[in-house]
Tab-separated table of C-alpha atoms in Angstrom:
chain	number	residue	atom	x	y	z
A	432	UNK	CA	-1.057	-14.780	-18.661
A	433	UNK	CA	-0.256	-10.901	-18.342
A	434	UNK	CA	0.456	-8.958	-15.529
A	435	UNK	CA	-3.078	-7.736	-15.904
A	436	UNK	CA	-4.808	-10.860	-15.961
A	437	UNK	CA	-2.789	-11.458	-12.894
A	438	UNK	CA	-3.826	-8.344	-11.183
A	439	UNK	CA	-7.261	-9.350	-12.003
A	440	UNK	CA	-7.108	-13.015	-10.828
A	441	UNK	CA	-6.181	-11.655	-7.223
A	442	UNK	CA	-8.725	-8.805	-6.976
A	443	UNK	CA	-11.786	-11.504	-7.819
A	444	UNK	CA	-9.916	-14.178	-5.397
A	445	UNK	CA	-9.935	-11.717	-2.520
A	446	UNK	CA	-13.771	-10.832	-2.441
A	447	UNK	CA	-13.423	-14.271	-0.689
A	448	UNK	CA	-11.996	-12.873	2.126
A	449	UNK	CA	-14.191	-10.137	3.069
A	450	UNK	CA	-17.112	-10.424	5.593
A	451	UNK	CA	-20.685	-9.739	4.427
A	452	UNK	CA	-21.679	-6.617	6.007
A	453	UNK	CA	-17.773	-5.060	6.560
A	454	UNK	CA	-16.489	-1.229	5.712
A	455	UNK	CA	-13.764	-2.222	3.756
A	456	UNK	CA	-10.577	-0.886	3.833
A	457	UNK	CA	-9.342	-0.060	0.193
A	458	UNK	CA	-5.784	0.868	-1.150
A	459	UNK	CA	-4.739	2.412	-4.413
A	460	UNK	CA	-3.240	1.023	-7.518
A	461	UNK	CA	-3.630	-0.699	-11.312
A	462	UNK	CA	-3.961	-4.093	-8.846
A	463	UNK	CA	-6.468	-2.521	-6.507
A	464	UNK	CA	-8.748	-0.901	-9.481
A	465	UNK	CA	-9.131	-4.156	-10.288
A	466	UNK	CA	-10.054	-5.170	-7.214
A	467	UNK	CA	-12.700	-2.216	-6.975
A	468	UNK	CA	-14.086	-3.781	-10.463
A	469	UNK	CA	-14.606	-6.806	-9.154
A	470	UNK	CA	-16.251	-5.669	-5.462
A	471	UNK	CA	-18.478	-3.696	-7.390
A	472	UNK	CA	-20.069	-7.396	-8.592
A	473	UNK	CA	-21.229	-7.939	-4.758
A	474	UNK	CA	-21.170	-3.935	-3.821
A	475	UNK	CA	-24.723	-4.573	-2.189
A	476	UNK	CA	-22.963	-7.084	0.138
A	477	UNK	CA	-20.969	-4.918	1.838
A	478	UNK	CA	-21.895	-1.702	3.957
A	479	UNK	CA	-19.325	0.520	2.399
A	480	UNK	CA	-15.452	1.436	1.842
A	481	UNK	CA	-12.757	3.550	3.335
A	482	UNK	CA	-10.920	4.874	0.541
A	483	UNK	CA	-6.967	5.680	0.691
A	484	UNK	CA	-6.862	7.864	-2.080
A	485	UNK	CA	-9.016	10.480	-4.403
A	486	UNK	CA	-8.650	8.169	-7.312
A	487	UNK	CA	-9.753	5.104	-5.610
A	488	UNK	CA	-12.728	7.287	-3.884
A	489	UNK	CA	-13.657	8.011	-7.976
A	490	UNK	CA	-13.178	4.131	-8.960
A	491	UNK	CA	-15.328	3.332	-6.253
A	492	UNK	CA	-18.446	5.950	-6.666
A	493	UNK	CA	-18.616	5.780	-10.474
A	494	UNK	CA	-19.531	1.771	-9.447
A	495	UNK	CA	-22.045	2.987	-6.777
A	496	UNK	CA	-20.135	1.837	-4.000
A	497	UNK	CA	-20.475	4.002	-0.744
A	498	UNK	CA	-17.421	5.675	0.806
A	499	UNK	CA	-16.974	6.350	4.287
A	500	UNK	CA	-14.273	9.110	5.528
A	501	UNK	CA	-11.701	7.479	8.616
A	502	UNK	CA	-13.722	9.715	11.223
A	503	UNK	CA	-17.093	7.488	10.179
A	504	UNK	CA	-15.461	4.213	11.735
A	505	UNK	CA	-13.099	3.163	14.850
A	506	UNK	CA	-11.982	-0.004	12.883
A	507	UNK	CA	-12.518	-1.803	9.699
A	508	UNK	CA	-12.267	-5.611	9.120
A	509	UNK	CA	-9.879	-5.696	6.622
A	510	UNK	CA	-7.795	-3.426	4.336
A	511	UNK	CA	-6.744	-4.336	0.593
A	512	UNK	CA	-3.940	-2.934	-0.984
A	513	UNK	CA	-1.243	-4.046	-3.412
A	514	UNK	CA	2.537	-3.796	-3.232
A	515	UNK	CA	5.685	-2.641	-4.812
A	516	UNK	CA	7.594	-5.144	-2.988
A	517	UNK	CA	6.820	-8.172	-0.550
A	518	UNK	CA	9.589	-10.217	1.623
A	519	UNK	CA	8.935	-13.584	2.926
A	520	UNK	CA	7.998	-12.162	6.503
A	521	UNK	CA	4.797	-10.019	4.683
A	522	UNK	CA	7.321	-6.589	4.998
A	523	UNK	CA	6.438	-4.754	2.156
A	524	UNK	CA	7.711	-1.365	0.041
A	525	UNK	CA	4.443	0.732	-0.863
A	526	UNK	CA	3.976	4.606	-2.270
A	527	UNK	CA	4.975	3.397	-5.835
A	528	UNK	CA	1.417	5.804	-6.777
A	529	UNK	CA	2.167	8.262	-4.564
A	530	UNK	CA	-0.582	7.539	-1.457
A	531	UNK	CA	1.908	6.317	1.135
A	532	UNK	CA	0.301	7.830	3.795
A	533	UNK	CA	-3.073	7.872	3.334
A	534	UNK	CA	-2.410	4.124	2.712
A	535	UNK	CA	-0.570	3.408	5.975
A	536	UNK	CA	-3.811	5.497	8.007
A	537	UNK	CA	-6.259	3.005	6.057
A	538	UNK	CA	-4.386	0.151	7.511
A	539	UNK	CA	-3.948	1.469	11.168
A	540	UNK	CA	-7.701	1.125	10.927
A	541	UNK	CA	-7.355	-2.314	9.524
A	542	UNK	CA	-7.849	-6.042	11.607
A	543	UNK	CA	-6.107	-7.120	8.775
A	544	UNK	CA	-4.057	-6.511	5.841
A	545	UNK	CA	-4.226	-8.572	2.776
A	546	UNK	CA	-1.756	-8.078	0.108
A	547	UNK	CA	-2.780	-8.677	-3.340
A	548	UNK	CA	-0.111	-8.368	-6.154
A	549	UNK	CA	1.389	-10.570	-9.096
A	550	UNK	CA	4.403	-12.650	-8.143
A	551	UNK	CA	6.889	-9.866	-9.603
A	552	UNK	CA	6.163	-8.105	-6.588
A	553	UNK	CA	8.244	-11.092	-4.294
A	554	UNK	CA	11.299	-10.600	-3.338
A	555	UNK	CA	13.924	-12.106	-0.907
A	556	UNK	CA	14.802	-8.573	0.568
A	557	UNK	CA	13.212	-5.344	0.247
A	558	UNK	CA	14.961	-2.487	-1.704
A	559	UNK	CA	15.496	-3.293	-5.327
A	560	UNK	CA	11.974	-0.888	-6.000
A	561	UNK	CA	12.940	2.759	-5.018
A	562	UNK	CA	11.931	3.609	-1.488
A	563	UNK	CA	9.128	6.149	-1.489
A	564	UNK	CA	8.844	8.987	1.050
A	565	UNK	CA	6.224	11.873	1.595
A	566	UNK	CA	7.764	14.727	2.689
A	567	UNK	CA	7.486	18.601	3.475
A	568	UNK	CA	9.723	20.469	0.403
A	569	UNK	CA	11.292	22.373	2.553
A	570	UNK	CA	13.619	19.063	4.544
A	571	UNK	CA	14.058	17.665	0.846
A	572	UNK	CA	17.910	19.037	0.735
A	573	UNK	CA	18.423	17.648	4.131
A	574	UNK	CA	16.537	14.653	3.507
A	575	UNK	CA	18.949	13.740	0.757
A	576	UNK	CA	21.805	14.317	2.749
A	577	UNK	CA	20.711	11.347	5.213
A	578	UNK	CA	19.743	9.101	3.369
A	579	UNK	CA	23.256	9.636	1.549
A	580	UNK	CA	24.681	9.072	4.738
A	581	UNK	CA	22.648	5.808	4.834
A	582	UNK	CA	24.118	4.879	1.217
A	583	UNK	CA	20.906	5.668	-0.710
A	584	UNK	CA	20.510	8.025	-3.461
A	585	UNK	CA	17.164	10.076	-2.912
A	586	UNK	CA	15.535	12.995	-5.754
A	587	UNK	CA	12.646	14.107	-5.804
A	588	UNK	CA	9.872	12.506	-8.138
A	589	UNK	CA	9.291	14.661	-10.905
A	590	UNK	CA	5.613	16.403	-11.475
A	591	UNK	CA	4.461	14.534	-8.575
A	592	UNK	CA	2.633	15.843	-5.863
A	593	UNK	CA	0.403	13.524	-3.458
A	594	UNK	CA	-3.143	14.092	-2.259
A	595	UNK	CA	-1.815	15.806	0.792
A	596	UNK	CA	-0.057	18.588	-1.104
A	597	UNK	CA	3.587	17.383	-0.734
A	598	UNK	CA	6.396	15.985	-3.031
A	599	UNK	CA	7.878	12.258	-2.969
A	600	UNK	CA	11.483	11.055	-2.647
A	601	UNK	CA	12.763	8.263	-3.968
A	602	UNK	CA	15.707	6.372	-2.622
A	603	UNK	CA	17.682	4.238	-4.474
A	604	UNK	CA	20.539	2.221	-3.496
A	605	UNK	CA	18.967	0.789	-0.106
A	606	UNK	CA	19.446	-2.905	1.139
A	607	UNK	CA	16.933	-3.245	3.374
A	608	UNK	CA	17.366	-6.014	5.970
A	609	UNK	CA	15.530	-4.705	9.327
A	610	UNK	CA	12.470	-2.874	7.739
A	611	UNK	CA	11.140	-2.596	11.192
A	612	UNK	CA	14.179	-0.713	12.265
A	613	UNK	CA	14.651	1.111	9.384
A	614	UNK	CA	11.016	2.436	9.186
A	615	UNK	CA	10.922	3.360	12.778
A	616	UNK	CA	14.079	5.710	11.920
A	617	UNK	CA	13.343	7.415	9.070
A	618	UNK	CA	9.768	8.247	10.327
A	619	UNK	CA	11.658	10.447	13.406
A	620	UNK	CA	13.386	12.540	10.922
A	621	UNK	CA	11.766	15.974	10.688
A	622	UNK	CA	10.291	16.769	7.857
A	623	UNK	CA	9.428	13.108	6.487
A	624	UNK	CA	5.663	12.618	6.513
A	625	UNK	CA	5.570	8.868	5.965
A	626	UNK	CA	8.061	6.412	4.667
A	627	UNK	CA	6.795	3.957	2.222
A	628	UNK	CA	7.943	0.660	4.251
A	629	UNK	CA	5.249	-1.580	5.697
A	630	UNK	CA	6.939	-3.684	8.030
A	631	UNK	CA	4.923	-1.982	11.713
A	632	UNK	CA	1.764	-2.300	9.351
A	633	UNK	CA	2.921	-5.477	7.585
A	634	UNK	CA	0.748	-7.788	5.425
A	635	UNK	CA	-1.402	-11.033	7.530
A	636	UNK	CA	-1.792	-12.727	4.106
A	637	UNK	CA	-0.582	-11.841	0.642
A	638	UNK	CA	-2.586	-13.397	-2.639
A	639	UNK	CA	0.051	-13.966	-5.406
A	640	UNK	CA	-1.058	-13.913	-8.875
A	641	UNK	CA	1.110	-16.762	-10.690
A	642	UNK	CA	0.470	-18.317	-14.528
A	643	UNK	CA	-0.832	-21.387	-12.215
A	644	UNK	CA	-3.498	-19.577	-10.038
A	645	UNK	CA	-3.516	-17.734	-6.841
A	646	UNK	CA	-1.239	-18.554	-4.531
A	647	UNK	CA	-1.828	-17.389	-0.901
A	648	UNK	CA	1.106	-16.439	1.635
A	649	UNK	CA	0.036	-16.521	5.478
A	650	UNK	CA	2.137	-14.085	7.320
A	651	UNK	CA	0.159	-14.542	10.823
């Protein structure tokens, strides 16, 4: 099997997950446009979707799926989102397409998290993908400077700029053993908008695409 066929075996396997009648919580991503192809099958099952992104928000009107901005609901069953990274604990590196935050405000909404990614995407310890970071252009020289300090290797990533009008670091270099810790840090230092570890806003459950099916990862 591809990668894509793995992608879409997990976005059809998690339409299993999600209560009749929920706003779903929807992330960005090649894994989570298939995902939107496939919830588009059983759109009239669900009451709508809170989009993390302006290209998922397209994906999911141009299949006639409704889409709710974060002020329309206090809470949301479930969000789905892939990963650049997963570690065995359901800590996971995410902002590889640039919607970090908006990602990470879907999922405060979230009951749950589900994780849906080919088996690439596991790893023993997070930091092998380069970290992503939203920040304001004006900290990026300073920026770079601590996370030299921190022995990573941050620059900026070229002709991007995110849905929120801002540029994206990534850091290379990192071993990252306390993702809790280290996420709770970086997100103090002024001028960082979000930093692209999930470990407060970690995965419950994580469907692995692997050449012998889905595989599914309970993190609860």
């Amino acid at each position: 099997m591809t990668q894509d066929d793995l992608k879409a075996l997990v976005g059809r396997a998690v339409l299993d997950h999600i209560p009749d009648g929920a706003v779903v919580g929807v992330g960005t991503g090649s894994t989570v446009n298939q995902f939107i192809d496939a919830l588009a099958t059983r759109k009239d099952r669900i009451a709508g979707a809170v989009s993390s992104s302006e290209a998922s928000t397209a994906r999911l009107r141009s299949h006639g799926i409704r889409v709710l901005e974060t002020q329309d609901v206090a809470s949301i069953p479930v969000y789905i989102d892939g990963a650049d990274e997963i570690d065995p604990r359901g800590h996971m590196i995410k902002g590889g397409g640039a919607a970090l935050t908006r990602e990470k405000i879907v999922a405060d909404l979230a009951e749950r998290f589900i994780c849906i990614c080919d088996e690439s995407k596991r790893v023993a310890v997070l930091g092998a993908f380069p970290l992503p970071v939203e920040v304001v252009p004006l900290a990026v020289p300073r920026l770079i400077r601590r996370f030299a300090a921190l022995g990573g290797q941050a620059s900026v990533r070229p002709g991007v700029t995110t849905d929120n009008g801002q540029c994206v670091l990534d850091v290379r270099g990192l071993t990252i053993t306390d993702p809790l810790a280290l996420e709770a840090e970086i997100s103090l230092w002024p001028g960082v908008l979000t930093v692209g570890i999930f470990a407060r806003h970690r995965a419950s459950l994580c469907l692995l695409g692997t050449p012998g099916g889905v595989v599914t990862l309970d993190f609860a």
